[in-house]
Coordinates of C-alpha atoms and ligand atoms in Angstrom, one line a residue:
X1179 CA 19.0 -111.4 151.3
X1180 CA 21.3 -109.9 149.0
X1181 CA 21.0 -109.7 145.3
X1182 CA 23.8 -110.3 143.5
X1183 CA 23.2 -110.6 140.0
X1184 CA 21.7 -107.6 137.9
X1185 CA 20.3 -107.1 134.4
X1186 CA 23.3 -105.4 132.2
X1187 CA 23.0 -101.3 132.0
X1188 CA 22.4 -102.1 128.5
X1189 CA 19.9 -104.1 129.2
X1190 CA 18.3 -101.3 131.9
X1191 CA 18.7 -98.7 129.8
X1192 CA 16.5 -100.4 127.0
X1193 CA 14.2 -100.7 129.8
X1194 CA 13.9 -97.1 130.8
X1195 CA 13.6 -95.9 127.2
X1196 CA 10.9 -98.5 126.4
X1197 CA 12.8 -100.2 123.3
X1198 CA 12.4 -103.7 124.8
X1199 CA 9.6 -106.5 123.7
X1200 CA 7.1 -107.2 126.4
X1201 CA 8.3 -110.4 127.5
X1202 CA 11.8 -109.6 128.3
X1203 CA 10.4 -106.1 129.6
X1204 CA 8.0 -107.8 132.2
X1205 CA 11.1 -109.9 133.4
X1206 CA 12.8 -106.9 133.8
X1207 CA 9.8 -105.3 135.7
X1208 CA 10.1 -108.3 137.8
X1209 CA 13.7 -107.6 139.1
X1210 CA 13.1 -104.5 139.4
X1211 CA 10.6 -104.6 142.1
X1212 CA 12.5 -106.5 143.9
X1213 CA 16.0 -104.5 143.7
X1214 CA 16.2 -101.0 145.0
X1215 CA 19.7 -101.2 143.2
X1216 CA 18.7 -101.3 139.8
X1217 CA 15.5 -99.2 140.5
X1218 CA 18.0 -96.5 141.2
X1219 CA 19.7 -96.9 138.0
X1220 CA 16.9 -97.0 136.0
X1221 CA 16.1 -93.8 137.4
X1222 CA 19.0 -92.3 136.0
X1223 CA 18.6 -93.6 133.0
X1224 CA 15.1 -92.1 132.1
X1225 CA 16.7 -88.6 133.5
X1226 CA 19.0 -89.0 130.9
X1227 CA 16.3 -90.3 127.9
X1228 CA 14.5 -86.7 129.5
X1229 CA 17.4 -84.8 129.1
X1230 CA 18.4 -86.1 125.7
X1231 CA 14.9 -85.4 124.2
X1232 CA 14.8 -82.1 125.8
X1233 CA 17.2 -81.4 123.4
X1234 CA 16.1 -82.7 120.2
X1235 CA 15.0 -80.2 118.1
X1236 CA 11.0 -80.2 117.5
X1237 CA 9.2 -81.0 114.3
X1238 CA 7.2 -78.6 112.5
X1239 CA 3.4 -79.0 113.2
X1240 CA 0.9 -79.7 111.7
X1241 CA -1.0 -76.6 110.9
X1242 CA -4.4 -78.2 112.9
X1243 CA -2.5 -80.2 115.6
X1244 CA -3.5 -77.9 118.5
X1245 CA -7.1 -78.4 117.8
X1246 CA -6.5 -82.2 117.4
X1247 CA -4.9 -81.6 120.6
X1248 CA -7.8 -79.6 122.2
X1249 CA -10.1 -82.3 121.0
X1250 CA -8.6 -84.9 123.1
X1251 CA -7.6 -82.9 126.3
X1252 CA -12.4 -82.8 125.9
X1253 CA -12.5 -86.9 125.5
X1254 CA -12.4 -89.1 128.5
X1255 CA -9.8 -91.7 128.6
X1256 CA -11.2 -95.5 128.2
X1257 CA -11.5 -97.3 131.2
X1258 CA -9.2 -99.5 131.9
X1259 CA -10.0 -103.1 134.1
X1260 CA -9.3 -102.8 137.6
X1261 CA -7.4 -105.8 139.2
X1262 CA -7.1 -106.5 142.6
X1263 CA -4.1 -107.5 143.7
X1264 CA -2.4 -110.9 144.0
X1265 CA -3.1 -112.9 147.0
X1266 CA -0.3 -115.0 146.1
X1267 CA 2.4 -113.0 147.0
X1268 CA 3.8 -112.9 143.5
X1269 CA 5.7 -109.8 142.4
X1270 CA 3.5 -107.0 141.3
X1271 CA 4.3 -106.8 137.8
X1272 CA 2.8 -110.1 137.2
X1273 CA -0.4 -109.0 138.7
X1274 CA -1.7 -107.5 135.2
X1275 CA -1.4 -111.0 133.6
X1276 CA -3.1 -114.3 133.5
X1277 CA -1.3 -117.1 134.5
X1278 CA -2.0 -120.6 133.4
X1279 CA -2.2 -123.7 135.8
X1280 CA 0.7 -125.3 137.0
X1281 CA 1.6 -128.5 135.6
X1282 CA 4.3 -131.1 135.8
X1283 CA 6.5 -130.9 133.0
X1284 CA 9.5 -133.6 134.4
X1285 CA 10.4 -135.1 137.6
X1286 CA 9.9 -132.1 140.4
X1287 CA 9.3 -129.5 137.7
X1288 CA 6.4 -127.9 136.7
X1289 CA 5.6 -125.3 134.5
X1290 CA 2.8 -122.4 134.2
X1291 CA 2.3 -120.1 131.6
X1292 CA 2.1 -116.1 131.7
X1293 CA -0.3 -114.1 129.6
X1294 CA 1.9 -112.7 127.5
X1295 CA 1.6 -111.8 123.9
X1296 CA 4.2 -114.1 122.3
X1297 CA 7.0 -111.5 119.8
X1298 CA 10.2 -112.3 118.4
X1299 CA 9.8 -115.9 119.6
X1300 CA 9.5 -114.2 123.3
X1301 CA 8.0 -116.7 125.7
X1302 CA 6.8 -116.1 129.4
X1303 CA 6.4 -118.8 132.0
X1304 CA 7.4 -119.8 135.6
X1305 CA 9.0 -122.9 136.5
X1306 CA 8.9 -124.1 140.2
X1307 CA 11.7 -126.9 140.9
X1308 CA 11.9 -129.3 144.0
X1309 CA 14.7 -129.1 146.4
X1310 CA 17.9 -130.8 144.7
X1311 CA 16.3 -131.0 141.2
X1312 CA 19.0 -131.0 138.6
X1313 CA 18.1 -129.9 135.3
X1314 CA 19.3 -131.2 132.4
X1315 CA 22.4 -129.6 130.4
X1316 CA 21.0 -127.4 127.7
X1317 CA 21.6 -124.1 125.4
X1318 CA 19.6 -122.1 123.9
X1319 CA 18.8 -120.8 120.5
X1320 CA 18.0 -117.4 121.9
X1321 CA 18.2 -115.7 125.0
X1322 CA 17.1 -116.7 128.6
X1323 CA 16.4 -114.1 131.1
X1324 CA 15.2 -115.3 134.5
X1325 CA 14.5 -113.7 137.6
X1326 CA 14.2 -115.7 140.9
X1327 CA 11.4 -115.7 143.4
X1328 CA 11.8 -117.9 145.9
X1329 CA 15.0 -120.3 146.7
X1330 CA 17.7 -121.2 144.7
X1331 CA 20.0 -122.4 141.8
X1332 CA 23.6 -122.5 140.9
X1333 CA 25.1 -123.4 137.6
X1334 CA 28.6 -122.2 136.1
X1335 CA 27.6 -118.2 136.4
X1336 CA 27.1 -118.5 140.3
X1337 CA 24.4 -118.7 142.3
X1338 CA 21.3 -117.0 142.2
X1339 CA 18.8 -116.7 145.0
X1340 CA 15.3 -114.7 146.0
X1341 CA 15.9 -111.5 143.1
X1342 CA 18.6 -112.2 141.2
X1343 CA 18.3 -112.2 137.3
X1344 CA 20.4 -114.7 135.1
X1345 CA 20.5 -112.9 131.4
X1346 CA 21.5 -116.2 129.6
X1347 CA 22.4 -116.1 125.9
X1348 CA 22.4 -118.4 122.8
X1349 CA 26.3 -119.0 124.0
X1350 CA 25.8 -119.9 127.1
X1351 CA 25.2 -123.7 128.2
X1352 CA 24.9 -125.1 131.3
X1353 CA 23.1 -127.4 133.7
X1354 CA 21.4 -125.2 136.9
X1355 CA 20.8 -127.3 140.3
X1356 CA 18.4 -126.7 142.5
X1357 CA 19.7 -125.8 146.2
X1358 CA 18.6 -127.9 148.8
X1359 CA 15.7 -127.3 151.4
X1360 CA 14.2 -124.9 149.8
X1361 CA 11.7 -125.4 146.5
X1362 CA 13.0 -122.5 143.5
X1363 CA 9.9 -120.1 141.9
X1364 CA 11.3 -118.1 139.0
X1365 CA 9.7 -116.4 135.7
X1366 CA 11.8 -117.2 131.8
X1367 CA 11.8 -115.4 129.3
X1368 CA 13.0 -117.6 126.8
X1369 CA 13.6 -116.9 123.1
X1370 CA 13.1 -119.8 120.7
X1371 CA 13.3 -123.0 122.1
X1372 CA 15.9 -124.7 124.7
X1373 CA 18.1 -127.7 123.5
X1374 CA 18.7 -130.0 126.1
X1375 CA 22.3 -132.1 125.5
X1376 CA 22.8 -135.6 126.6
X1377 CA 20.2 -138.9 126.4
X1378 CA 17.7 -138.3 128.9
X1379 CA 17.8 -134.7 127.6
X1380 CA 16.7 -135.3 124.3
X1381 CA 14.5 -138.5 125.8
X1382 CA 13.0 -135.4 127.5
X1383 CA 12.7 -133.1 125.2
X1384 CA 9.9 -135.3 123.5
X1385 CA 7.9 -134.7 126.8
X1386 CA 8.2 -131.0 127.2
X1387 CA 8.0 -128.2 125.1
X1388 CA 9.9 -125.6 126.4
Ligands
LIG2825 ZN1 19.2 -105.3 140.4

């Protein structure tokens, strides 16, 4: 299967220099285990943070910093919890956070959460959507970033299938369908709340709170 949509290089290169919030990061992550692609690129890009810091001048130090620095090389690291790995065939970023139950948020939709932190409004969660499911029309007040497991959806920007990340903004409205035959797994990262247009989305909107 072929991925066709991509994160942005801005959006990589904020990636490989570290600069972006967990939630969006671990969506990110996400795509990027499953696209040699953009695993390439992001390559490059922490080559060139390397080479850029290479040549930033140091700071003077502090007169006892190699000491300090002594002193820690002596003190064993904290250990960290050891996880197995998913049996569930999830991506392997996800395997270093919890994730919730699922449950049924609308007619052949349900939602899980993800164990992450919530920042700048940032939330994580998967949604898993029946075969022919049509979501209601909706924008956003923030950004959307999704990256697809399993199956399918199309809206206006095309369709996106196993891999393929949407990077939605507070501009962008639309109305995604689920393909047929297949049921569609992805993880949001969803800024701020969605607004859903239309009667049966706002009837809706009373239900869920996503
Ligand atoms: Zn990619």
């Amino acid at each position: 299967m072929t991925i066709t949509h991509h994160p942005t290089e801005t959006t990589l290169a904020s990636f490989a220099t570290g600069t972006l919030d967990e939630a969006r990061a671990l969506a990110v992550a996400t795509h990027l285990s499953l696209c040699p692609q953009c695993r390439t690129m992001q390559h490059k890009f922490e080559h060139v943070g390397g080479a850029l810091l290479d040549r930033v001048t140091p700071d003077a130090m502090a007169p006892d910093a190699l000491q300090h620095a002594l002193a820690r090389i002596g003190t064993p690291e904290p250990a960290r919890p050891v996880r197995a790995p998913r049996a569930d065939g999830l991506p392997e970023p996800l395997s270093a956070y919890e994730l919730g139950p699922w449950r049924w948020i609308g007619r052949g939709v349900q939602w899980r959460s993800v164990g992450v932190p919530i920042e700048n409004h940032l939330r994580v969660f998967m949604l898993k959507a029946a075969p022919g499911i049509h979501l209601p029309r909706h924008r956003h007040v923030g950004s959307e970033w999704t990256c697809v497991f399993e199956g399918a959806f199309t809206h206006e920007g095309g369709r996106f299938g196993h891999g393929d990340f949407d990077e939605a903004d507070e501009n962008i409205e639309h109305d995604p369908r689920v393909e047929e035959g297949a049921t569609c797994i992805c993880l949001v990262a969803l800024q701020g709340n969605i607004v859903l247009q239309g009667f049966f989305g706002k009837l809706l909107q009373s239900f869920i709170r996503i």
